[in-house]
Short mmCIF file of C-alpha atoms in Angstrom, two decimals:
data_model
loop_
_atom_site.label_atom_id
_atom_site.label_comp_id
_atom_site.label_asym_id
_atom_site.label_seq_id
_atom_site.Cartn_x
_atom_site.Cartn_y
_atom_site.Cartn_z
CA MET A 1 -11.62 28.35 -23.83
CA THR A 2 -11.85 28.46 -20.03
CA ASN A 3 -9.25 26.88 -17.82
CA ILE A 4 -10.62 24.13 -15.62
CA ILE A 5 -7.28 23.66 -13.83
CA GLU A 6 -4.85 26.44 -12.92
CA ILE A 7 -1.54 25.79 -11.22
CA LYS A 8 0.65 28.72 -10.18
CA GLY A 9 4.23 28.42 -8.88
CA LEU A 10 3.63 25.02 -7.36
CA SER A 11 6.46 23.44 -5.36
CA LYS A 12 6.58 20.36 -3.17
CA THR A 13 9.57 19.38 -1.06
CA TYR A 14 10.11 16.10 0.81
CA PHE A 15 12.79 16.83 3.41
CA THR A 16 15.57 18.15 1.14
CA LYS A 17 14.30 16.63 -2.11
CA LYS A 18 12.30 18.87 -4.43
CA ALA A 19 9.58 16.76 -6.05
CA LEU A 20 8.03 19.76 -7.82
CA ASN A 21 9.72 23.08 -8.44
CA ASN A 22 7.75 26.16 -9.41
CA VAL A 23 5.32 24.40 -11.75
CA SER A 24 2.75 26.58 -13.49
CA LEU A 25 0.13 25.14 -15.81
CA ALA A 26 -3.24 26.07 -17.21
CA ILE A 27 -5.39 23.24 -18.50
CA GLU A 28 -8.38 23.98 -20.71
CA LYS A 29 -11.77 22.40 -20.37
CA GLY A 30 -12.45 19.47 -22.70
CA LYS A 31 -8.84 18.42 -23.30
CA VAL A 32 -7.06 15.10 -22.81
CA VAL A 33 -3.69 16.00 -21.34
CA GLY A 34 -0.77 13.63 -20.99
CA ILE A 35 1.57 14.33 -18.07
CA LEU A 36 4.72 12.58 -19.23
CA GLY A 37 7.95 11.77 -17.47
CA PRO A 38 9.99 8.93 -16.06
CA ASN A 39 9.62 7.61 -12.51
CA GLY A 40 10.51 10.31 -10.00
CA SER A 41 9.80 13.21 -12.34
CA GLY A 42 6.98 14.54 -10.14
CA LYS A 43 3.92 13.23 -12.03
CA THR A 44 2.28 11.46 -9.10
CA THR A 45 3.13 14.31 -6.72
CA LEU A 46 1.36 16.76 -9.04
CA ILE A 47 -1.67 14.47 -9.34
CA LYS A 48 -1.87 13.93 -5.58
CA ILE A 49 -1.86 17.68 -4.95
CA LEU A 50 -4.66 18.12 -7.50
CA THR A 51 -6.75 15.43 -5.79
CA GLY A 52 -6.27 16.98 -2.35
CA ILE A 53 -4.32 14.16 -0.68
CA LEU A 54 -0.97 15.96 -0.69
CA ARG A 55 -0.31 19.55 0.42
CA PRO A 56 1.85 21.88 -1.63
CA THR A 57 4.91 23.41 0.00
CA LYS A 58 4.40 26.55 -2.08
CA GLY A 59 2.11 27.81 -4.80
CA GLU A 60 -1.58 27.64 -5.63
CA VAL A 61 -3.89 25.18 -7.32
CA TYR A 62 -7.45 25.83 -8.51
CA ILE A 63 -9.85 23.31 -9.99
CA ASP A 64 -12.97 24.88 -11.46
CA GLY A 65 -12.14 27.95 -9.37
CA ASN A 66 -11.79 26.10 -6.06
CA LYS A 67 -8.77 25.03 -4.03
CA PRO A 68 -8.50 21.23 -3.61
CA GLY A 69 -11.01 20.19 -0.93
CA VAL A 70 -14.47 18.74 -0.45
CA ILE A 71 -15.95 20.68 -3.42
CA THR A 72 -13.25 19.67 -5.90
CA LYS A 73 -13.39 16.06 -4.72
CA SER A 74 -17.01 15.95 -5.85
CA ILE A 75 -16.06 16.93 -9.42
CA VAL A 76 -12.75 15.09 -9.79
CA SER A 77 -12.75 11.39 -10.62
CA TYR A 78 -9.37 9.99 -9.59
CA LEU A 79 -7.69 6.73 -10.50
CA PRO A 80 -4.63 6.28 -8.26
CA ASP A 81 -1.66 4.12 -9.22
CA ARG A 82 -2.64 1.49 -6.63
CA ASN A 83 -5.62 -0.56 -5.51
CA PHE A 84 -7.59 1.89 -3.40
CA LEU A 85 -10.75 -0.14 -2.80
CA TYR A 86 -11.42 -1.62 0.65
CA ASP A 87 -10.33 -5.26 0.61
CA TRP A 88 -13.50 -6.59 2.26
CA MET A 89 -15.61 -5.44 -0.67
CA LYS A 90 -17.13 -7.36 -3.53
CA ILE A 91 -17.39 -5.59 -6.88
CA GLN A 92 -21.09 -4.89 -6.18
CA ASP A 93 -20.17 -3.25 -2.84
CA ALA A 94 -17.71 -0.99 -4.65
CA ILE A 95 -20.42 0.06 -7.13
CA ASN A 96 -22.86 0.76 -4.28
CA PHE A 97 -20.15 2.74 -2.50
CA PHE A 98 -19.51 4.99 -5.51
CA LYS A 99 -23.26 5.39 -6.04
CA ASP A 100 -23.69 6.47 -2.42
CA PHE A 101 -20.89 9.05 -2.42
CA TYR A 102 -20.82 10.50 -5.92
CA GLN A 103 -23.93 12.16 -7.30
CA ASP A 104 -22.44 11.99 -10.81
CA PHE A 105 -22.03 8.19 -10.70
CA ASP A 106 -23.89 6.38 -13.49
CA GLU A 107 -24.74 2.87 -12.27
CA ASN A 108 -25.88 1.61 -15.69
CA LYS A 109 -22.65 2.80 -17.27
CA ALA A 110 -20.76 0.90 -14.56
CA TYR A 111 -22.60 -2.35 -15.31
CA GLY A 112 -21.95 -1.86 -19.04
CA LEU A 113 -18.25 -1.30 -18.40
CA LEU A 114 -18.08 -4.32 -16.09
CA GLU A 115 -19.46 -6.47 -18.89
CA PHE A 116 -16.96 -4.95 -21.33
CA MET A 117 -14.13 -5.67 -18.90
CA LYS A 118 -15.49 -9.22 -18.32
CA LEU A 119 -15.83 -8.70 -14.56
CA ASP A 120 -18.51 -10.34 -12.43
CA ARG A 121 -20.14 -8.14 -9.80
CA ASP A 122 -20.08 -10.99 -7.25
CA MET A 123 -16.28 -11.27 -7.36
CA LYS A 124 -14.37 -10.39 -4.21
CA ILE A 125 -11.86 -7.58 -4.66
CA ASN A 126 -9.05 -9.34 -2.79
CA SER A 127 -9.35 -12.30 -5.17
CA LEU A 128 -8.80 -10.21 -8.31
CA SER A 129 -5.53 -10.17 -10.24
CA LYS A 130 -3.61 -6.91 -10.69
CA GLY A 131 -5.01 -6.44 -14.20
CA MET A 132 -8.58 -7.12 -13.04
CA LYS A 133 -8.22 -4.65 -10.16
CA GLU A 134 -6.94 -2.02 -12.57
CA LYS A 135 -9.93 -2.65 -14.86
CA LEU A 136 -12.37 -2.47 -11.96
CA ASN A 137 -10.84 0.76 -10.64
CA LEU A 138 -11.05 2.29 -14.10
CA THR A 139 -14.65 1.10 -14.48
CA LEU A 140 -15.62 2.93 -11.30
CA VAL A 141 -13.71 6.09 -12.17
CA LEU A 142 -15.05 6.30 -15.74
CA SER A 143 -18.63 5.60 -14.61
CA ARG A 144 -18.73 9.03 -13.04
CA ASN A 145 -19.84 11.94 -15.19
CA ALA A 146 -17.13 14.08 -13.64
CA LYS A 147 -15.80 17.44 -14.79
CA VAL A 148 -12.21 16.26 -14.38
CA TYR A 149 -10.75 12.77 -14.67
CA ILE A 150 -7.28 12.19 -13.27
CA LEU A 151 -5.74 8.86 -14.19
CA ASP A 152 -2.37 7.99 -12.67
CA GLU A 153 -0.52 5.36 -14.73
CA PRO A 154 -3.68 3.56 -15.89
CA ILE A 155 -1.86 0.94 -17.97
CA ALA A 156 1.27 0.36 -15.91
CA GLY A 157 1.94 -3.26 -15.01
CA VAL A 158 -0.97 -4.86 -16.86
CA ASP A 159 -0.81 -7.43 -19.68
CA PRO A 160 -1.26 -6.32 -23.34
CA VAL A 161 -4.86 -7.59 -23.57
CA ALA A 162 -5.92 -5.72 -20.43
CA ARG A 163 -3.97 -2.70 -21.68
CA ASP A 164 -6.02 -2.62 -24.91
CA GLN A 165 -9.27 -3.00 -22.98
CA ILE A 166 -8.32 -0.13 -20.67
CA LEU A 167 -7.37 2.13 -23.58
CA ASP A 168 -10.62 1.29 -25.40
CA ALA A 169 -12.60 2.05 -22.25
CA ILE A 170 -10.88 5.43 -21.86
CA ILE A 171 -11.46 6.38 -25.53
CA ASN A 172 -15.09 5.18 -25.62
CA ASN A 173 -16.11 6.75 -22.35
CA TYR A 174 -14.40 10.07 -22.64
CA ASN A 175 -16.87 12.91 -22.56
CA GLU A 176 -15.95 16.06 -24.50
CA GLU A 177 -17.34 18.28 -21.77
CA SER A 178 -14.80 16.83 -19.37
CA THR A 179 -11.08 17.21 -18.96
CA MET A 180 -8.79 14.24 -18.60
CA LEU A 181 -5.29 14.23 -17.12
CA ILE A 182 -3.33 11.04 -17.66
CA THR A 183 0.14 10.40 -16.31
CA THR A 184 2.23 7.75 -17.98
CA HIS A 185 5.70 6.74 -18.98
CA LEU A 186 4.28 4.26 -21.53
CA VAL A 187 3.93 6.99 -24.13
CA ARG A 188 3.80 4.83 -27.27
CA ASP A 189 0.58 3.12 -26.16
CA MET A 190 -1.21 6.30 -25.21
CA GLU A 191 0.07 9.13 -27.36
CA ASN A 192 -2.79 8.98 -29.85
CA ILE A 193 -5.37 9.99 -27.26
CA PHE A 194 -3.57 13.12 -26.03
CA ASP A 195 -4.63 16.61 -27.15
CA GLU A 196 -1.92 18.24 -25.07
CA VAL A 197 1.25 16.93 -23.47
CA VAL A 198 3.31 18.19 -20.54
CA PHE A 199 6.82 16.81 -20.08
CA LEU A 200 7.92 16.85 -16.45
CA LYS A 201 11.63 16.56 -15.78
CA GLU A 202 13.06 16.57 -12.26
CA GLY A 203 9.97 18.30 -10.93
CA GLU A 204 9.87 21.07 -13.53
CA VAL A 205 7.88 21.58 -16.72
CA TYR A 206 10.44 20.88 -19.43
CA LEU A 207 8.12 21.19 -22.41
CA GLN A 208 4.40 21.52 -22.98
CA GLY A 209 2.14 22.00 -25.94
CA ASN A 210 -0.42 20.66 -28.36
CA ALA A 211 0.47 17.05 -29.25
CA GLU A 212 -0.23 17.49 -32.97
CA VAL A 213 1.72 20.74 -33.21
CA LEU A 214 4.69 19.19 -31.40
CA ARG A 215 4.68 16.22 -33.78
CA GLU A 216 4.72 18.54 -36.80
CA GLU A 217 7.28 20.98 -35.39
CA ARG A 218 9.70 18.28 -34.28
CA ASN A 219 8.83 15.88 -37.08
CA MET A 220 8.66 12.99 -34.67
CA LYS A 221 6.18 11.06 -32.57
CA ILE A 222 5.59 12.10 -28.97
CA ASP A 223 7.15 8.78 -27.94
CA ASP A 224 10.35 9.65 -29.82
CA LEU A 225 10.30 13.13 -28.35
CA TYR A 226 9.97 11.56 -24.91
CA LYS A 227 13.03 9.39 -25.58
CA GLU A 228 14.96 12.39 -26.82
CA ILE A 229 14.16 14.42 -23.72
CA PHE A 230 14.63 11.72 -21.12
CA GLY A 231 17.16 9.50 -22.88
CA GLU A 232 20.06 11.87 -22.39
CA MET B 1 -21.61 10.69 7.60
CA GLY B 2 -24.32 8.03 7.94
CA LYS B 3 -23.34 6.51 4.59
CA TYR B 4 -19.70 6.36 5.59
CA MET B 5 -20.63 4.75 8.91
CA LYS B 6 -22.63 2.13 7.00
CA TYR B 7 -19.52 1.06 5.09
CA GLU B 8 -17.33 1.19 8.20
CA LEU B 9 -19.77 -1.13 10.00
CA LYS B 10 -19.99 -3.39 6.97
CA GLY B 11 -16.22 -3.60 6.74
CA SER B 12 -15.68 -4.57 10.38
CA TYR B 13 -18.77 -6.52 11.49
CA LYS B 14 -17.28 -9.95 10.72
CA PHE B 15 -14.30 -9.30 12.98
CA ILE B 16 -16.48 -7.93 15.79
CA PHE B 17 -18.96 -10.82 15.55
CA GLY B 18 -15.96 -13.16 15.77
CA ILE B 19 -14.81 -11.36 18.93
CA ILE B 20 -18.32 -11.62 20.41
CA ALA B 21 -18.40 -15.36 19.62
CA VAL B 22 -15.02 -15.85 21.35
CA LEU B 23 -16.23 -13.88 24.40
CA LEU B 24 -19.42 -15.91 24.66
CA ILE B 25 -17.56 -19.23 24.39
CA ALA B 26 -15.07 -18.14 27.07
CA SER B 27 -17.93 -16.92 29.30
CA THR B 28 -19.69 -20.25 28.87
CA ILE B 29 -16.58 -22.16 29.94
CA ILE B 30 -16.14 -19.93 33.01
CA GLN B 31 -19.78 -20.11 34.10
CA TYR B 32 -20.01 -23.84 33.45
CA ASN B 33 -16.92 -24.44 35.58
CA ILE B 34 -18.33 -22.28 38.38
CA TYR B 35 -21.57 -24.25 38.15
CA MET B 36 -19.74 -27.60 38.36
CA VAL B 37 -17.61 -26.47 41.30
CA SER B 38 -20.58 -25.00 43.19
CA ASN B 39 -22.51 -28.24 42.70
CA ARG B 40 -19.75 -30.30 44.31
CA PRO B 41 -18.25 -28.01 46.95
CA HIS B 42 -16.46 -30.83 48.78
CA ASN B 43 -14.66 -32.20 45.76
CA MET B 44 -11.43 -30.19 45.56
CA ALA B 45 -10.45 -31.94 42.33
CA GLU B 46 -13.32 -30.09 40.63
CA ALA B 47 -11.82 -26.72 41.58
CA THR B 48 -8.28 -27.50 40.52
CA GLY B 49 -6.51 -29.28 37.66
CA PHE B 50 -7.94 -29.12 34.16
CA ARG B 51 -11.07 -27.18 35.19
CA ALA B 52 -8.99 -24.42 36.77
CA PHE B 53 -6.74 -24.41 33.73
CA THR B 54 -9.65 -23.94 31.28
CA MET B 55 -11.02 -21.12 33.46
CA LEU B 56 -7.67 -19.36 33.48
CA ILE B 57 -7.34 -19.75 29.72
CA SER B 58 -10.88 -18.40 29.23
CA ILE B 59 -10.12 -15.33 31.34
CA LEU B 60 -6.97 -14.73 29.27
CA VAL B 61 -8.99 -15.20 26.07
CA ILE B 62 -11.48 -12.54 27.23
CA PHE B 63 -8.61 -10.17 27.97
CA GLY B 64 -7.11 -10.97 24.56
CA ALA B 65 -10.45 -10.37 22.82
CA PHE B 66 -10.75 -6.90 24.35
CA LEU B 67 -7.16 -6.14 23.39
CA ALA B 68 -7.81 -7.36 19.82
CA THR B 69 -10.90 -5.11 19.65
CA PHE B 70 -8.85 -2.14 20.84
CA ILE B 71 -6.17 -2.83 18.21
CA HIS B 72 -8.86 -3.27 15.54
CA ILE B 73 -10.51 0.06 16.41
CA VAL B 74 -7.12 1.81 16.37
CA GLY B 75 -6.50 0.14 12.99
CA LEU B 76 -9.76 1.54 11.58
CA PHE B 77 -8.12 4.97 11.55
CA ARG B 78 -4.45 4.05 11.27
CA LYS B 79 -5.01 2.09 8.04
CA GLU B 80 -6.49 5.18 6.40
CA LEU B 81 -3.27 7.11 6.94
CA TYR B 82 -0.74 4.39 6.20
CA GLU B 83 -2.40 2.04 3.68
CA ASP B 84 -3.71 2.38 0.13
CA ARG B 85 -7.36 2.54 1.26
CA GLY B 86 -6.71 6.16 2.31
CA TYR B 87 -6.63 7.02 -1.39
CA LEU B 88 -10.33 6.18 -1.51
CA THR B 89 -11.40 7.59 1.86
CA PHE B 90 -9.60 10.92 1.55
CA THR B 91 -10.75 11.56 -2.03
CA LEU B 92 -14.42 11.21 -1.06
CA PRO B 93 -16.31 14.52 -0.98
CA LEU B 94 -16.49 14.35 2.83
CA SER B 95 -15.04 16.77 5.36
CA GLY B 96 -12.53 15.62 7.97
CA ASN B 97 -15.25 16.07 10.62
CA LYS B 98 -17.53 13.57 8.95
CA ILE B 99 -14.85 10.94 8.36
CA LEU B 100 -13.55 11.25 11.91
CA GLY B 101 -17.04 11.42 13.44
CA ALA B 102 -18.01 8.20 11.63
CA LYS B 103 -14.84 6.43 12.79
CA ILE B 104 -15.35 7.44 16.42
CA LEU B 105 -19.04 6.53 16.47
CA VAL B 106 -18.38 3.14 14.85
CA GLY B 107 -15.62 2.45 17.40
CA ALA B 108 -18.00 3.36 20.24
CA ILE B 109 -20.85 1.30 18.73
CA TRP B 110 -18.66 -1.79 18.61
CA TYR B 111 -17.48 -1.35 22.20
CA VAL B 112 -21.07 -0.96 23.41
CA ALA B 113 -22.25 -3.91 21.26
CA ILE B 114 -19.55 -6.17 22.71
CA ALA B 115 -20.30 -5.05 26.29
CA ILE B 116 -24.09 -5.48 25.92
CA SER B 117 -23.73 -8.91 24.24
CA ALA B 118 -21.40 -10.15 26.98
CA VAL B 119 -23.61 -8.86 29.84
CA LEU B 120 -26.91 -10.14 28.37
CA TYR B 121 -25.45 -13.53 27.47
CA ASN B 122 -23.98 -14.00 30.94
CA PHE B 123 -27.30 -13.07 32.57
CA LEU B 124 -29.10 -15.55 30.34
CA LEU B 125 -26.56 -18.30 30.91
CA ALA B 126 -26.61 -17.75 34.68
CA THR B 127 -30.40 -18.06 34.61
CA ILE B 128 -30.15 -21.32 32.65
CA LEU B 129 -27.44 -22.82 34.88
CA PHE B 130 -28.45 -21.52 38.30
CA GLY B 131 -32.15 -20.79 37.80
CA THR B 132 -33.67 -17.43 38.74
CA SER B 133 -32.45 -17.63 42.33
CA TRP B 134 -29.31 -15.55 41.60
CA LEU B 135 -31.55 -12.78 40.29
CA ASN B 136 -33.55 -12.79 43.52
CA ASN B 137 -30.30 -12.57 45.49
CA VAL B 138 -29.23 -9.52 43.47
CA LYS B 139 -32.65 -7.93 43.90
CA GLY B 140 -32.51 -8.56 47.64
CA PHE B 141 -29.05 -6.99 47.84
CA LEU B 142 -30.15 -3.88 45.88
CA ALA B 143 -33.28 -3.53 48.03
CA MET B 144 -31.03 -2.88 51.04
CA PHE B 145 -30.20 0.57 49.64
CA GLU B 146 -32.32 3.73 49.56
CA PRO B 147 -34.61 4.16 46.52
CA GLY B 148 -32.70 5.88 43.70
CA ALA B 149 -29.32 5.36 45.34
CA VAL B 150 -28.15 2.59 43.02
CA SER B 151 -29.40 4.37 39.90
CA SER B 152 -27.56 7.57 40.91
CA ALA B 153 -24.31 5.59 41.20
CA PHE B 154 -25.08 3.93 37.88
CA ILE B 155 -25.80 7.27 36.12
CA SER B 156 -22.64 8.96 37.39
CA SER B 157 -20.42 6.02 36.41
CA THR B 158 -22.11 5.71 33.00
CA ILE B 159 -21.55 9.40 32.20
CA VAL B 160 -17.90 9.23 33.20
CA SER B 161 -17.38 5.91 31.31
CA LEU B 162 -18.88 7.34 28.12
CA GLU B 163 -16.77 10.49 28.37
CA SER B 164 -13.72 8.36 28.99
CA THR B 165 -14.46 6.08 25.99
CA PHE B 166 -14.91 9.01 23.60
CA LEU B 167 -11.91 10.90 25.00
CA THR B 168 -9.71 7.80 24.66
CA LEU B 169 -10.80 7.29 21.05
CA VAL B 170 -10.26 10.97 20.21
CA ILE B 171 -6.80 11.00 21.83
CA ILE B 172 -5.83 7.80 19.98
CA TYR B 173 -6.88 9.25 16.62
CA LEU B 174 -5.25 12.62 17.40
CA SER B 175 -2.01 10.83 18.35
CA ILE B 176 -2.03 8.83 15.10
CA ALA B 177 -2.67 11.99 13.04
CA LEU B 178 0.04 13.90 14.96
CA SER B 179 2.59 11.11 14.49
CA LYS B 180 1.80 11.11 10.75
CA VAL B 181 2.34 14.86 10.29
CA SER B 182 5.06 15.45 12.88
CA VAL B 183 7.84 13.68 11.00
CA LYS B 184 6.98 14.88 7.50
CA ASN B 185 4.52 12.02 7.03
CA LYS B 186 7.14 9.30 7.52
CA LYS B 187 6.03 6.17 9.34
CA ILE B 188 7.73 5.69 12.70
CA GLY B 189 6.38 2.60 14.45
CA GLY B 190 5.03 3.21 17.94
CA LEU B 191 5.41 7.00 17.86
CA TRP B 192 1.65 7.44 18.03
CA PHE B 193 1.56 5.37 21.22
CA VAL B 194 4.18 7.57 22.89
CA ILE B 195 2.15 10.66 21.91
CA PHE B 196 -0.99 8.91 23.21
CA LEU B 197 0.60 8.20 26.61
CA VAL B 198 1.88 11.78 26.95
CA LEU B 199 -1.45 13.35 25.90
CA SER B 200 -3.52 11.02 28.12
CA GLY B 201 -1.31 11.72 31.12
CA LEU B 202 -1.40 15.45 30.51
CA LEU B 203 -5.20 15.63 30.07
CA ASN B 204 -5.87 13.43 33.11
CA TYR B 205 -3.58 15.62 35.21
CA LEU B 206 -5.33 18.76 33.94
CA THR B 207 -8.78 17.29 34.66
CA LEU B 208 -7.74 16.38 38.19
CA LYS B 209 -6.33 19.85 38.85
CA ILE B 210 -9.46 21.52 37.41
CA SER B 211 -11.70 19.28 39.54
CA GLU B 212 -9.68 20.20 42.64
CA ALA B 213 -9.83 23.91 41.80
CA PHE B 214 -13.62 23.79 41.32
CA PRO B 215 -14.79 21.18 43.87
CA TYR B 216 -18.52 21.40 43.10
CA TYR B 217 -20.38 18.18 42.48
CA LEU B 218 -23.80 17.37 41.01
CA SER B 219 -25.59 14.68 43.00
CA PHE B 220 -27.74 12.24 41.05
CA ASN B 221 -29.68 11.32 44.19
CA ASN B 222 -31.37 14.69 44.54
CA PHE B 223 -29.84 16.77 41.68
CA LYS B 224 -28.33 19.26 44.14
CA ILE B 225 -24.96 20.93 43.75
CA LEU B 226 -22.69 20.11 46.64
CA HIS B 227 -19.23 21.20 47.69
CA TYR B 228 -16.52 18.56 48.13
CA TYR B 229 -16.66 19.00 51.94
CA ASP B 230 -20.39 18.19 51.91
CA ILE B 231 -19.60 14.85 50.27
CA ALA B 232 -16.44 13.95 52.13
CA PRO B 233 -16.36 16.01 55.31
CA PHE B 234 -13.26 14.23 56.59
CA GLY B 235 -11.38 14.71 53.34
CA THR B 236 -10.69 11.00 53.14
CA ILE B 237 -12.16 10.38 49.72
CA PHE B 238 -10.22 10.97 46.52
CA GLY B 239 -11.48 13.98 44.50
CA GLY B 240 -11.53 13.71 40.68
CA ILE B 241 -14.31 13.98 38.15
CA SER B 242 -16.75 11.56 39.71
CA GLN B 243 -17.45 9.83 42.97
CA VAL B 244 -19.62 7.12 44.36
CA THR B 245 -19.70 7.31 48.14
CA ALA B 246 -21.13 4.71 50.43
CA TYR B 247 -21.83 4.94 54.14
CA GLY B 248 -23.36 1.63 55.10
CA THR B 249 -26.44 1.33 52.90
CA HIS B 250 -26.35 5.00 51.95
CA ILE B 251 -24.97 5.38 48.41
CA MET B 252 -24.59 8.61 46.46
CA GLY B 253 -23.31 9.18 42.93
CA TYR B 254 -21.79 12.53 41.97
CA ILE B 255 -19.92 14.08 39.12
CA ASN B 256 -17.61 17.07 39.34
CA ILE B 257 -19.34 19.71 37.21
CA ILE B 258 -16.35 21.66 35.88
CA GLY B 259 -14.17 18.53 35.68
CA ASN B 260 -16.73 16.81 33.45
CA LEU B 261 -17.27 19.91 31.34
CA SER B 262 -13.52 20.11 30.81
CA GLN B 263 -13.52 16.46 29.67
CA ILE B 264 -16.21 17.29 27.12
CA LEU B 265 -14.17 20.32 26.03
CA PHE B 266 -11.09 18.10 25.56
CA ILE B 267 -13.16 15.70 23.43
CA VAL B 268 -14.39 18.57 21.22
CA LEU B 269 -10.94 20.19 20.92
CA GLY B 270 -9.27 16.84 20.21
CA PHE B 271 -11.89 16.06 17.60
CA LEU B 272 -11.49 19.44 15.84
CA ALA B 273 -7.69 19.22 15.94
CA THR B 274 -7.68 15.70 14.44
CA SER B 275 -10.21 16.70 11.82
CA TYR B 276 -8.11 19.76 10.88
CA LEU B 277 -4.97 17.62 10.59
CA ILE B 278 -6.53 15.01 8.30
CA GLU B 279 -8.16 17.64 6.12
CA ASN B 280 -5.26 20.10 5.86
CA LYS B 281 -1.96 18.56 6.94
CA VAL B 282 -1.79 14.83 6.30
CA ASP B 283 0.05 13.80 3.12
CA LEU B 284 -0.66 10.36 1.66
#
């Protein structure tokens, strides 16, 4: 298997606080990888470096052989942990926007997902609830046929119904040729979709491995393992 | 870049159209009041009281509208660095050059659109209120000068105004980017403005010194290169990057060649520096 993402000795420091400390990871093509850890463990920092909106203090990152930049941005589909769409837009504007900028954007898939999420394309973005915005953002991100999907806390802060819809959308639209990185601290809801898991603790990789193997070795669910690691 | 400009224009046109509407209403009030006063020159009450008050308010509104436009154009870039929308803009497969180029061009387009709308509307309104006689008066005044004299003054001031608009926008965006990266990406209110004042002062001083060191001017009357002493033999006229001199009905428009080239160089360097910062240094 070839590695689509390679991270070598990555560190990020904010003033005196180390958000990431000497992280090295290799992520294979075609895997769904859970980046797990509590708030402040460095998950979002890692994701932001991969998407090219944060600069590492030390270390190297390669996505499909390229450093984060214009090329990697064209193959990475990123769902941030906030509403990133321009507030003047209607849903249709957002679809047009993605169609204009991403060659891998599938408009028909987007309309199908909108219907699944029960969103109307004439709705204004600033009138949507938090759950609806999350569903719209995910619709746009999953409608790209990208090599790498990076989803930062996709189910945080949404109601259980929206949470199920979002999980269904991720499972149904995942393409085996692609790689998906998902950060979350809501492990119980998501653990079944992970092939691999990486536990981040205080900016360092505490444990990583195949989800199934870890379950068998430790004789516990990933969620219980998470509680064991971070519940100390 | 064109696609990004399309969305920038789409995102800000409602605000700009609102500003244009405010400007036109204020212009109408001013011109209407002038019309009423000029029709009754002996009635002092027409020129004072409520009419004077509405004119003053309208002038303040126009000033406020230009200030609001300036703040809006600054916000077009500032919001990208300090608000969540940056997560969309800076993850697009676009280089810093393209994002910045689109922002600057859209800012310039809106300034020009506002200026043209205000000028055309006021011409039209003046024609409606005062008839075409004012136009004849202007034509008569311009006819007093040598052929080509007025256009040479117009060309030199247009070139310098355009350079100044682009340089101001570039320095604003560079200052915002510098303030974002200079304190480890922490937001310090107003820091960008301090950087902007320092940079503007420094570049204006440099331009002046360069223009003084190379005092050769291009005349738009006859496209000849002239030394400063040919233009102002008595040394009474201020140097700088452009001049419009008038001796009676003799008008000439010049630009300082090296001074203007240095302004263009500052625009390019400022643009490249800002683009480098947003592509390689800014952390969201």
